[in-house]
Coordinates of C-alpha atoms in Angstrom, one line a residue:
X1 CA 0.1 0.0 -0.1
X2 CA 1.3 3.5 -0.9
X3 CA 2.2 5.8 1.9
X4 CA 1.5 9.4 1.4
X5 CA 4.2 11.5 2.1
X6 CA 3.5 15.0 3.7
X7 CA 6.0 17.4 1.9
X8 CA 5.1 20.2 4.3
X9 CA 7.3 18.3 7.1
X10 CA 9.6 16.3 4.8
X11 CA 13.2 17.4 3.4
X12 CA 12.0 16.8 0.0
X13 CA 10.1 20.2 0.2
X14 CA 13.3 22.2 1.1
X15 CA 15.0 20.5 -1.9
X16 CA 12.3 21.4 -4.2
X17 CA 12.6 25.1 -3.2
X18 CA 16.1 24.8 -3.6
X19 CA 16.0 23.4 -7.0
X20 CA 13.5 25.8 -8.1
X21 CA 15.5 28.8 -6.7
X22 CA 18.6 27.4 -8.5
X23 CA 16.7 27.2 -11.8
X24 CA 15.3 30.7 -11.4
X25 CA 18.7 32.3 -10.6
X26 CA 20.4 30.6 -13.7
X27 CA 17.5 31.6 -15.7
X28 CA 18.1 35.2 -14.8
X29 CA 21.6 35.0 -15.7
X30 CA 21.8 32.9 -19.1
X31 CA 18.5 34.3 -20.8
X32 CA 19.8 38.1 -20.3
X33 CA 23.1 37.2 -22.2
X34 CA 23.1 38.5 -25.8
X35 CA 25.1 35.2 -26.9
X36 CA 21.8 33.2 -26.1
X37 CA 20.6 34.4 -29.5
X38 CA 23.5 33.2 -31.5
X39 CA 24.1 29.4 -32.9
X40 CA 20.5 28.5 -31.7
X41 CA 19.7 24.9 -31.7
X42 CA 16.3 23.4 -31.1
X43 CA 17.5 22.0 -27.8
X44 CA 17.7 25.7 -26.4
X45 CA 14.1 26.3 -27.1
X46 CA 12.4 23.0 -27.0
X47 CA 9.8 21.2 -24.8
X48 CA 12.0 19.0 -23.1
X49 CA 15.6 20.3 -23.2
X50 CA 15.1 24.3 -23.4
X51 CA 13.1 27.3 -22.7
X52 CA 9.9 26.0 -23.4
X53 CA 9.9 23.3 -21.0
X54 CA 11.6 25.7 -18.2
X55 CA 8.9 28.2 -18.9
X56 CA 6.1 26.1 -18.4
X57 CA 7.8 24.5 -15.0
X58 CA 8.2 28.2 -13.6
X59 CA 4.6 28.9 -14.7
X60 CA 3.2 26.2 -13.2
X61 CA 5.1 26.8 -10.0
X62 CA 4.0 30.5 -10.2
X63 CA 0.4 29.5 -10.5
X64 CA 0.6 26.9 -7.3
X65 CA 1.8 30.0 -5.2
X66 CA 5.3 28.9 -4.9
X67 CA 7.4 31.7 -3.2
X68 CA 10.6 31.9 -4.8
X69 CA 12.3 35.2 -5.4
X70 CA 12.6 36.7 -8.9
X71 CA 10.5 33.8 -10.3
X72 CA 8.4 36.5 -12.0
X73 CA 11.4 38.1 -13.5
X74 CA 12.6 34.7 -14.8
X75 CA 9.4 34.0 -16.5
X76 CA 9.7 37.4 -18.0
X77 CA 13.2 36.8 -19.4
X78 CA 11.9 33.4 -20.8
X79 CA 8.8 34.9 -22.6
X80 CA 11.3 37.9 -23.9
X81 CA 13.7 35.1 -25.3
X82 CA 10.7 33.1 -26.9
X83 CA 8.9 35.8 -28.4
X84 CA 12.3 37.4 -30.0
X85 CA 13.3 34.1 -31.8
X86 CA 9.7 33.3 -33.0
X87 CA 9.5 36.2 -35.0
X88 CA 9.3 35.0 -38.6
X89 CA 10.5 37.0 -41.3
X90 CA 8.8 35.6 -44.4
X91 CA 10.5 38.0 -46.8
X92 CA 14.0 36.8 -45.5
X93 CA 13.0 33.7 -44.2
X94 CA 16.6 32.3 -43.7
X95 CA 17.3 35.2 -41.3
X96 CA 14.8 34.2 -39.1
X97 CA 16.2 33.1 -35.8
X98 CA 14.1 30.1 -35.4
X99 CA 15.5 29.0 -38.8
X100 CA 18.1 26.2 -38.4
X101 CA 20.8 26.1 -40.8
X102 CA 21.9 22.7 -41.9
X103 CA 24.9 22.8 -39.5
X104 CA 22.6 23.1 -36.5
X105 CA 20.6 20.2 -37.3
X106 CA 20.7 17.0 -35.1
X107 CA 23.6 15.0 -36.1
X108 CA 22.0 11.5 -35.8
X109 CA 19.1 10.4 -38.1
X110 CA 18.1 11.8 -41.6
X111 CA 17.9 15.4 -40.8
X112 CA 20.8 16.4 -43.2
X113 CA 19.7 14.3 -45.8
X114 CA 16.1 15.7 -45.7
X115 CA 17.0 19.1 -45.0
X116 CA 20.3 19.9 -46.7
X117 CA 19.8 23.6 -46.7
X118 CA 18.2 23.9 -43.0
X119 CA 14.7 24.3 -42.1
X120 CA 12.3 25.9 -39.8
X121 CA 10.7 23.0 -37.4
X122 CA 6.8 23.6 -36.8
X123 CA 6.2 20.9 -34.5
X124 CA 5.1 20.7 -30.8
X125 CA 8.1 19.1 -29.1
X126 CA 10.9 21.0 -30.9
X127 CA 9.3 23.7 -33.2
X128 CA 7.4 26.9 -33.5
X129 CA 4.2 25.0 -32.2
X130 CA 5.5 24.5 -28.9
X131 CA 6.8 28.1 -28.5
X132 CA 3.1 29.2 -29.3
X133 CA 1.3 26.8 -26.9
X134 CA 3.9 28.1 -24.1
X135 CA 3.3 31.9 -24.9
X136 CA -0.4 31.4 -25.0
X137 CA 0.0 29.6 -21.3
X138 CA 2.1 32.6 -20.4
X139 CA -0.4 35.1 -21.8
X140 CA -3.3 33.8 -19.6
X141 CA -1.3 35.0 -16.4
X142 CA 0.9 38.0 -17.8
X143 CA -1.5 39.4 -20.7
X144 CA 0.2 42.2 -22.7
X145 CA -0.9 43.7 -26.1
X146 CA 2.5 43.2 -27.3
X147 CA 2.3 39.3 -26.3
X148 CA -1.2 39.2 -28.2
X149 CA -0.1 40.8 -31.1
X150 CA 2.9 38.3 -31.2
X151 CA 0.7 35.0 -30.7
X152 CA -1.7 36.4 -33.5
X153 CA 1.2 36.8 -35.9
X154 CA 2.3 33.1 -35.4
X155 CA -1.1 32.3 -35.8
X156 CA -1.4 34.0 -39.0
X157 CA 2.0 32.1 -40.4
X158 CA 0.8 29.1 -39.6
X159 CA -2.5 29.8 -41.5
X160 CA -0.4 30.5 -44.3
X161 CA 1.5 27.2 -44.4
X162 CA -1.5 25.2 -43.8
X163 CA -3.0 22.9 -46.3
X164 CA -6.5 21.6 -46.0
X165 CA -5.5 17.9 -47.1
X166 CA -2.9 17.4 -44.7
X167 CA -2.8 20.5 -42.4
X168 CA 0.6 21.5 -41.1
X169 CA 4.1 20.2 -42.4
X170 CA 6.8 19.1 -40.0
X171 CA 9.2 21.7 -41.4
X172 CA 9.3 24.8 -43.7
X173 CA 12.3 25.2 -46.1
X174 CA 13.6 28.1 -47.7
X175 CA 13.1 29.0 -51.3
X176 CA 15.6 30.3 -53.8
X177 CA 14.6 33.9 -53.3
X178 CA 14.6 33.4 -49.5
X179 CA 11.0 32.9 -48.9
X180 CA 9.3 30.2 -47.0
X181 CA 8.8 26.9 -49.3
X182 CA 6.5 24.4 -47.9
X183 CA 7.7 20.8 -49.2
X184 CA 5.2 18.1 -50.5
X185 CA 4.0 16.3 -47.2
X186 CA 1.6 13.7 -46.2
X187 CA -1.1 13.6 -43.4
X188 CA 0.9 13.2 -40.1
X189 CA -1.2 13.2 -36.8
X190 CA 1.6 12.8 -34.5
X191 CA 1.8 15.1 -31.5
X192 CA 5.4 15.8 -31.4
X193 CA 6.1 17.1 -34.7
X194 CA 2.9 16.4 -36.7
X195 CA -0.2 18.3 -37.3
X196 CA -2.0 17.2 -34.0
X197 CA 0.3 19.0 -31.7
X198 CA 0.4 22.1 -34.0
X199 CA -3.4 22.1 -34.2
X200 CA -3.7 21.5 -30.3
X201 CA -1.4 24.5 -29.5
X202 CA -3.4 26.6 -32.1
X203 CA -6.6 25.8 -30.1
X204 CA -5.0 26.6 -26.7
X205 CA -3.1 29.9 -27.5
X206 CA -6.2 30.9 -29.7
X207 CA -8.3 30.5 -26.7
X208 CA -6.3 32.5 -24.4
X209 CA -6.1 35.6 -26.7
X210 CA -10.0 35.0 -27.4
X211 CA -9.7 34.9 -31.2
X212 CA -13.0 32.8 -32.0
X213 CA -12.0 32.4 -35.5
X214 CA -8.8 30.4 -34.9
X215 CA -10.7 28.4 -32.1
X216 CA -13.2 27.1 -34.6
X217 CA -10.8 26.4 -37.2
X218 CA -8.7 24.3 -34.8
X219 CA -11.7 22.5 -33.7
X220 CA -12.5 21.6 -37.3
X221 CA -8.8 20.6 -37.9
X222 CA -8.8 18.3 -35.0
X223 CA -11.8 16.5 -35.9
X224 CA -10.5 16.1 -39.5
X225 CA -7.1 14.7 -38.0
X226 CA -8.7 12.2 -35.2
X227 CA -11.2 11.0 -38.1
X228 CA -8.3 10.4 -40.4
X229 CA -6.2 8.5 -38.0
X230 CA -6.1 5.2 -39.8
X231 CA -4.8 7.0 -43.0
X232 CA -2.3 9.2 -40.9
X233 CA 1.4 8.0 -41.9
X234 CA 2.2 7.4 -38.2
X235 CA -1.0 5.2 -37.4
X236 CA 1.2 2.1 -37.4
X237 CA 3.1 3.7 -34.4
X238 CA 1.6 3.0 -31.1
X239 CA 3.6 5.2 -29.0
X240 CA 3.3 8.6 -27.2
X241 CA 5.9 10.7 -29.1
X242 CA 4.4 10.5 -32.6
X243 CA 2.3 7.5 -32.4
X244 CA -1.5 6.8 -31.8
X245 CA -1.3 6.8 -27.9
X246 CA -1.0 10.5 -27.7
X247 CA -4.0 10.9 -30.5
X248 CA -6.1 8.8 -28.1
X249 CA -5.1 10.7 -25.0
X250 CA -5.6 14.2 -26.6
X251 CA -9.0 13.0 -28.1
X252 CA -10.2 12.1 -24.5
X253 CA -8.8 15.3 -23.0
X254 CA -10.8 17.2 -25.7
X255 CA -13.7 14.9 -25.3
X256 CA -14.3 16.0 -21.8
X257 CA -13.4 19.5 -22.2
X258 CA -15.5 20.7 -25.2
X259 CA -19.2 20.0 -25.2
X260 CA -19.2 20.6 -29.1
X261 CA -16.5 17.9 -29.6
X262 CA -17.6 14.2 -29.9
X263 CA -14.8 11.8 -30.5
X264 CA -16.5 8.8 -28.3
X265 CA -16.8 6.5 -31.6
X266 CA -13.4 7.5 -32.8
X267 CA -11.6 7.0 -29.5
X268 CA -13.3 3.5 -29.2
X269 CA -12.1 2.3 -32.5
X270 CA -8.2 3.8 -31.8
X271 CA -8.5 2.0 -28.6
X272 CA -9.6 -1.3 -30.1
X273 CA -6.7 -0.9 -32.7
X274 CA -4.0 -0.8 -30.1
X275 CA -5.5 -3.6 -27.9
X276 CA -5.5 -5.9 -30.9
X277 CA -2.1 -4.9 -31.7
X278 CA -0.5 -5.8 -28.3
X279 CA 1.6 -8.8 -28.4
X280 CA 0.1 -10.5 -25.4
X281 CA 2.6 -13.6 -25.3
X282 CA 5.7 -11.3 -25.7
X283 CA 7.9 -9.7 -23.3
X284 CA 6.9 -6.1 -24.6
X285 CA 3.3 -5.3 -25.5
X286 CA 3.6 -2.6 -28.0
X287 CA 6.2 -1.7 -30.5
X288 CA 6.8 1.6 -32.5
X289 CA 6.6 0.1 -35.9
X290 CA 7.1 3.6 -37.7
X291 CA 10.5 3.8 -36.2
X292 CA 11.6 0.4 -37.1
X293 CA 15.0 -0.1 -38.3
X294 CA 15.7 -2.4 -41.3
X295 CA 12.2 -3.7 -41.1
X296 CA 12.5 -5.0 -37.5
X297 CA 9.8 -3.8 -34.8
X298 CA 11.3 -1.5 -32.3
X299 CA 10.3 -2.2 -28.6
X300 CA 11.1 0.3 -25.8
X301 CA 9.6 0.8 -22.3
X302 CA 9.8 4.7 -21.9
X303 CA 7.0 7.0 -21.7
X304 CA 7.5 9.0 -24.7
X305 CA 9.2 6.5 -27.0
X306 CA 7.8 3.0 -25.5
X307 CA 5.0 0.8 -24.2
X308 CA 4.8 2.6 -20.9
X309 CA 3.3 5.8 -22.3
X310 CA 0.7 3.4 -24.2
X311 CA -0.1 1.7 -20.9
X312 CA -0.5 5.1 -19.1
X313 CA -3.0 6.3 -21.9
X314 CA -5.1 3.2 -21.6
X315 CA -5.3 3.2 -17.9
X316 CA -6.1 7.0 -17.8
X317 CA -9.1 6.3 -20.4
X318 CA -10.4 3.0 -18.3
X319 CA -10.0 5.1 -14.9
X320 CA -11.2 8.3 -16.3
X321 CA -8.2 10.3 -14.8
X322 CA -6.4 13.1 -16.6
X323 CA -2.8 13.2 -15.5
X324 CA -1.8 15.8 -13.0
X325 CA 1.5 16.5 -15.0
X326 CA 0.3 16.4 -18.6
X327 CA 0.9 20.0 -18.6
X328 CA 4.6 19.0 -19.4
X329 CA 3.2 17.8 -22.9
X330 CA 1.3 21.1 -23.2
X331 CA -1.8 19.1 -23.1
X332 CA -3.6 21.7 -21.0

């Protein structure tokens, strides 16, 4: 039986405050330096390794009323950084700070082969959508006309690169005349760098600034994405990061949050697919087929890229429980 720890009388509380204070102090040093804007890589600003994740963590602590000196100042510095790097210059696209030249792309994988001249990443985990969702979250607590205008500018840019058939691309290239060029892409409903995460961020941020036009469009797009999960190029992957588990979880959260969205039948079909795909007689239940190497199924146990995340999603549906920590994934 689990024992509940009273953190108010436990040394863990002091460690938590010390860690939070240390993060705040470092943010107020690092993110005020001018060289933070040079040689950017997505790890500096992404959801798991960079400014977006740190911002969400500090905002969460601030909303909880944690009394740490200069935490509001730290959030301000992070907001300034995220706003500045996410200004998109469509007339001189490669000069946009968020545009990653080829030498700054991940060294492993196929990034250099796919993007020999660099690209601007769009997705939730490592791209513009993650910044948008984060800024929308910050705006709810620290609203300003400048931040609202910037959020609107990002929404307009995403609208410009949107395609009715497949919605949002994973990345945007640069054309010969240095303007945005959208490569031919397929429907990708993945959360981390596909259209689902991008559309979800659009919904959250447009709600925060009360832009009903973008809210309505995002809801229609979410219904389109979830209705077409079987034709999604990631539908053979079950994991959280870019697979079906995140689609199931987000669909369920949306279903509980909005009265005008009805995903019950879609959720049932997706869960049925996952359950029947399980390898009940094997060591691992779920594989990530989309990330298979040389035709072999890939098995991992992690939350993002493994079967633990799939199991957690199924348990949350059965138990009718929303994760207390799902804010870390920009799930609201």
